[in-house]
Amino acid sequence: MNEREWLAEQFEESRGHLRAVAYRMLGSLTEADDAVQEAWLRLNRSYESDIENLRGWLTTVVGRVCLDMLKSRRIRREDPFEVMVHAPSTTVEDDGDPEQQALLADSVGLALLVVLEALDPAERLAFVLHDMFGVPFDEIATIVDRTPAAARQLASRARRRVRGGTPATDPDLGRRREVVEAFLSAARGGNFEALLSVLDPGVVARSDGQPGVRGALAVAKGASTFAQIAEVAQMALINGSPGVIAAHAGEGFRAMTFDIEDGRITEIDVITDPDQLRTLELALLDG
């Protein structure tokens, strides 16, 4: 076996891992494959026999490629949500790689990607590489051109946002979360009476700021059709207030914000526009 054949064999052994890293970074299977292919090209151009940990070297390369792609995406204001409309598990063949199966198995991962998209590219890279794949901060530091301590801070800030940030001081936050959870539970079960119980009689539901539906009866009828999407929805803090984010095959991404008064929902805003979604501060809530 010559050196090129050996490199190709080693690369294929790491492909599943590299694709998982790139997918978590980019949120797009197509772009993830592009990043992995670029890593292979760079390996062919830059391989040196004294590389001790080829898998680690390739992970670093994929991280750099993904960071560049994220920065370029923000400059061009591309829509990353469109490439993630379909759940990966329905569009990618199972290659038998356990890492790939874990990556592509559940739709909750899509909800996490919505939150990751709101992070600064460097924060996203530090969080993904360290918290999801265990890459040391001294290696991450070389990718983002910062000190290891600064790389640790990037991951820490990202972690707070992903996990819900610092404890809220609003004493009403817990009650508002209970109301939103009750709405989500009722929508999942298609429970019309339960929906009515959490809606104000004059509730208004809008989509992307357009004139919406008014009245508890009309909103409850519409919300019952939300059941399928609600199955893959996730509770989140949206601009500091309890809300819902959802990613569903064929339906794209959406965020739902709620105005609540006296324990009942008075306004529901459904946001699907990618530009609006990017402006939201998102953090997943446990449970």
Coordinates of C-alpha atoms in Angstrom, one line a residue:
M1 CA 0.0 0.0 0.0
N2 CA 1.5 3.4 -1.0
E3 CA 1.2 6.5 1.0
R4 CA -1.8 7.9 -1.0
E5 CA -3.8 4.7 -0.5
W6 CA -2.9 4.7 3.2
L7 CA -4.1 8.3 3.5
A8 CA -7.4 7.5 1.7
E9 CA -8.0 4.6 4.1
Q10 CA -7.3 6.7 7.2
F11 CA -9.5 9.5 5.9
E12 CA -12.4 7.2 5.2
E13 CA -12.1 5.8 8.8
S14 CA -12.6 9.4 10.0
R15 CA -15.2 10.5 7.5
G16 CA -18.2 9.9 9.8
H17 CA -16.6 11.8 12.6
L18 CA -15.7 14.7 10.4
R19 CA -19.1 14.8 8.8
A20 CA -20.7 14.9 12.3
V21 CA -18.5 17.8 13.3
A22 CA -19.2 19.7 10.1
Y23 CA -23.0 19.2 10.3
R24 CA -23.1 20.5 13.9
M25 CA -21.1 23.5 12.8
L26 CA -23.1 24.3 9.6
G27 CA -26.5 22.8 10.0
S28 CA -26.5 21.6 6.4
L29 CA -25.6 18.1 5.2
T30 CA -24.7 19.4 1.8
E31 CA -22.3 22.0 3.2
A32 CA -21.0 19.4 5.7
D33 CA -20.0 17.2 2.8
D34 CA -18.4 20.1 1.1
A35 CA -16.3 20.9 4.2
V36 CA -15.3 17.2 4.5
Q37 CA -14.2 17.2 0.8
E38 CA -12.2 20.3 1.4
A39 CA -10.5 18.6 4.3
W40 CA -9.5 15.7 2.0
L41 CA -8.1 18.2 -0.6
R42 CA -6.0 19.9 2.1
L43 CA -4.8 16.6 3.5
N44 CA -3.5 15.7 0.0
R45 CA -1.8 19.1 -0.3
S46 CA -0.4 19.5 3.2
Y47 CA 0.2 16.0 4.6
E48 CA 3.4 15.5 6.5
S49 CA 4.5 12.2 7.8
D50 CA 5.2 13.6 11.3
I51 CA 1.5 14.2 12.0
E52 CA 1.0 12.1 15.1
N53 CA -2.8 12.4 15.4
L54 CA -4.3 12.4 11.9
R55 CA -7.9 12.4 13.1
G56 CA -7.2 15.4 15.4
W57 CA -5.5 17.2 12.5
L58 CA -8.4 16.6 10.2
T59 CA -10.9 17.7 12.9
T60 CA -8.9 21.0 13.2
V61 CA -9.0 21.4 9.4
V62 CA -12.7 20.8 9.2
G63 CA -13.2 23.3 12.0
R64 CA -11.3 26.0 10.1
V65 CA -13.2 25.3 6.9
C66 CA -16.5 25.5 8.7
L67 CA -15.5 28.7 10.5
D68 CA -14.7 30.3 7.1
M69 CA -18.0 29.0 5.7
L70 CA -20.0 30.5 8.6
K71 CA -18.3 33.8 8.2
S72 CA -18.9 33.8 4.5
R73 CA -22.6 32.9 5.0
R74 CA -23.1 35.9 7.4
I75 CA -21.5 38.2 4.9
R76 CA -23.7 37.0 2.1
R77 CA -26.7 36.6 4.4
E78 CA -27.5 33.2 3.0
D79 CA -30.5 31.3 4.4
P80 CA -29.1 28.3 6.3
F81 CA -32.7 27.3 7.3
E82 CA -33.7 26.3 3.8
V83 CA -31.1 23.6 3.5
M84 CA -32.4 22.1 6.8
V85 CA -36.1 21.8 5.9
H86 CA -36.0 18.0 5.7
A87 CA -35.0 16.0 8.7
P88 CA -31.6 14.5 7.9
S89 CA -32.7 11.0 8.9
T90 CA -35.1 11.0 6.0
T91 CA -32.6 12.2 3.4
V92 CA -29.3 10.5 4.1
E93 CA -28.6 6.8 3.7
D94 CA -27.5 5.0 6.9
D95 CA -23.8 4.3 6.5
G96 CA -23.6 2.2 9.6
D97 CA -21.4 4.7 11.4
P98 CA -22.6 5.0 15.1
E99 CA -21.7 8.7 15.1
Q100 CA -23.7 9.3 12.0
Q101 CA -26.7 7.4 13.4
A102 CA -26.6 9.4 16.6
L103 CA -26.2 12.6 14.7
L104 CA -29.1 12.0 12.2
A105 CA -31.5 10.1 14.5
D106 CA -33.6 12.7 16.2
S107 CA -35.4 15.9 15.3
V108 CA -34.5 17.6 18.6
G109 CA -31.0 18.0 17.1
L110 CA -32.7 20.3 14.6
A111 CA -34.0 22.5 17.4
L112 CA -30.5 22.8 18.8
L113 CA -29.3 23.9 15.4
V114 CA -31.7 26.8 15.4
V115 CA -30.1 28.0 18.7
L116 CA -26.6 27.3 17.4
E117 CA -27.4 29.5 14.3
A118 CA -27.9 32.5 16.7
L119 CA -24.3 32.1 18.0
D120 CA -21.3 34.0 16.8
P121 CA -19.3 31.7 14.4
A122 CA -16.3 31.5 16.9
E123 CA -18.7 30.8 19.8
R124 CA -20.4 28.1 17.8
L125 CA -17.1 26.5 16.8
A126 CA -15.8 26.5 20.4
F127 CA -19.0 25.0 21.8
V128 CA -19.4 22.3 19.1
L129 CA -15.8 21.2 19.1
H130 CA -15.3 21.2 22.9
D131 CA -18.7 20.3 24.3
M132 CA -19.8 17.9 21.6
F133 CA -16.6 16.4 20.4
G134 CA -14.1 16.9 23.3
V135 CA -11.5 18.9 21.3
P136 CA -9.1 20.6 23.8
F137 CA -9.2 24.4 24.1
D138 CA -5.5 24.7 23.1
E139 CA -6.4 23.2 19.7
I140 CA -9.6 25.3 19.4
A141 CA -7.5 28.4 20.1
T142 CA -5.3 27.8 17.0
I143 CA -8.5 27.7 14.8
V144 CA -10.0 30.9 16.2
D145 CA -6.7 32.7 16.6
R146 CA -7.2 33.3 20.3
T147 CA -5.6 32.1 23.5
P148 CA -6.8 28.9 25.1
A149 CA -8.4 31.0 27.9
A150 CA -10.3 33.1 25.3
A151 CA -11.4 29.9 23.5
R152 CA -12.7 28.6 26.9
Q153 CA -14.7 31.9 27.3
L154 CA -16.2 31.5 23.9
A155 CA -17.5 28.0 24.7
S156 CA -18.7 29.2 28.1
R157 CA -20.8 32.1 26.6
A158 CA -22.2 29.7 24.0
R159 CA -23.0 27.1 26.7
R160 CA -25.0 29.7 28.7
R161 CA -27.1 30.6 25.7
V162 CA -27.7 27.0 24.6
R163 CA -28.7 25.9 28.1
G164 CA -30.9 28.9 28.9
G165 CA -28.5 31.5 30.2
T166 CA -28.3 32.8 33.7
P167 CA -31.3 32.3 36.0
A168 CA -34.0 34.8 35.2
T169 CA -35.0 37.4 37.8
D170 CA -38.5 37.8 36.6
P171 CA -40.7 36.2 39.2
D172 CA -43.5 35.7 36.6
L173 CA -41.2 33.7 34.3
G174 CA -42.0 30.3 35.8
R175 CA -45.8 30.9 35.5
R176 CA -45.5 32.1 31.9
R177 CA -43.5 29.0 31.1
E178 CA -46.2 26.8 32.6
V179 CA -48.8 28.5 30.3
V180 CA -46.7 27.9 27.2
E181 CA -46.0 24.3 28.2
A182 CA -49.7 23.8 28.7
F183 CA -50.4 25.2 25.2
L184 CA -47.7 23.0 23.7
S185 CA -49.1 19.9 25.5
A186 CA -52.6 20.6 24.4
A187 CA -51.5 21.1 20.8
R188 CA -49.6 17.9 20.8
G189 CA -52.6 16.0 22.0
G190 CA -55.0 17.9 19.8
N191 CA -56.9 18.7 23.0
F192 CA -59.4 21.4 22.0
E193 CA -60.8 22.1 25.4
A194 CA -57.3 22.3 27.0
L195 CA -56.3 24.8 24.3
L196 CA -59.3 27.0 25.0
S197 CA -58.4 27.0 28.7
V198 CA -55.0 28.7 28.2
L199 CA -56.3 31.2 25.5
D200 CA -57.7 34.6 26.3
P201 CA -61.1 35.1 24.7
G202 CA -59.6 37.9 22.6
V203 CA -56.4 36.2 21.7
V204 CA -54.7 37.1 18.4
A205 CA -52.5 34.7 16.4
R206 CA -50.2 36.1 13.6
S207 CA -47.7 34.7 11.2
D208 CA -44.6 36.8 10.3
G209 CA -46.5 40.0 11.3
Q210 CA -49.3 39.5 8.9
P211 CA -53.0 40.1 9.9
G212 CA -54.0 37.0 11.9
V213 CA -56.8 35.0 13.5
R214 CA -58.7 36.6 16.4
G215 CA -60.6 34.9 19.1
A216 CA -60.0 31.8 21.3
L217 CA -62.3 29.5 19.3
A218 CA -60.6 30.3 15.9
V219 CA -57.1 30.1 17.3
A220 CA -57.8 26.8 19.1
K221 CA -59.1 25.4 15.8
G222 CA -55.9 26.5 14.1
A223 CA -53.6 25.3 16.9
S224 CA -55.1 21.8 16.7
T225 CA -53.6 21.4 13.3
F226 CA -50.2 22.3 14.9
A227 CA -50.1 18.8 16.5
Q228 CA -47.7 17.2 14.1
I229 CA -45.2 20.0 14.3
A230 CA -45.7 20.2 18.1
E231 CA -44.4 16.7 18.4
V232 CA -40.9 17.9 17.5
A233 CA -41.2 21.3 19.1
Q234 CA -38.9 22.4 21.9
M235 CA -39.4 24.9 24.7
A236 CA -37.0 27.8 24.5
L237 CA -36.3 31.2 25.8
I238 CA -36.9 33.7 23.0
N239 CA -35.6 37.1 23.7
G240 CA -35.7 36.1 27.4
S241 CA -39.4 34.9 27.4
P242 CA -40.7 31.4 27.2
G243 CA -41.6 30.3 23.7
V244 CA -41.4 27.4 21.3
I245 CA -39.1 26.6 18.4
A246 CA -39.9 23.8 16.0
A247 CA -38.2 22.1 13.0
H248 CA -40.3 19.6 11.0
A249 CA -39.7 17.8 7.8
G250 CA -41.4 19.8 5.0
E251 CA -42.4 22.6 7.3
G252 CA -39.1 24.4 7.9
F253 CA -38.2 26.2 11.0
R254 CA -40.4 28.4 13.1
A255 CA -40.4 30.2 16.4
M256 CA -43.5 31.0 18.4
T257 CA -43.6 33.8 20.9
F258 CA -46.4 34.4 23.4
D259 CA -47.9 37.4 25.2
I260 CA -49.5 36.3 28.5
E261 CA -51.8 38.2 30.8
D262 CA -53.5 36.8 34.0
G263 CA -52.4 33.3 33.1
R264 CA -53.8 33.3 29.6
I265 CA -52.3 33.8 26.2
T266 CA -53.3 37.1 24.6
E267 CA -51.1 37.1 21.5
I268 CA -49.2 34.4 19.5
D269 CA -46.6 35.3 16.9
V270 CA -45.3 32.6 14.6
I271 CA -42.0 33.6 13.0
T272 CA -40.7 31.7 9.9
D273 CA -38.9 34.4 8.1
P274 CA -35.1 33.6 8.2
D275 CA -34.1 37.2 8.6
Q276 CA -36.4 37.6 11.6
L277 CA -35.3 34.3 13.1
R278 CA -31.7 35.5 13.0
T279 CA -32.5 38.5 15.1
L280 CA -33.9 36.4 18.0
E281 CA -32.0 35.5 21.1
L282 CA -32.6 31.8 21.5
A283 CA -31.8 29.4 24.3
L284 CA -33.2 25.9 24.8
L285 CA -35.0 25.1 28.0
D286 CA -34.5 21.8 29.8
G287 CA -37.4 19.3 29.6

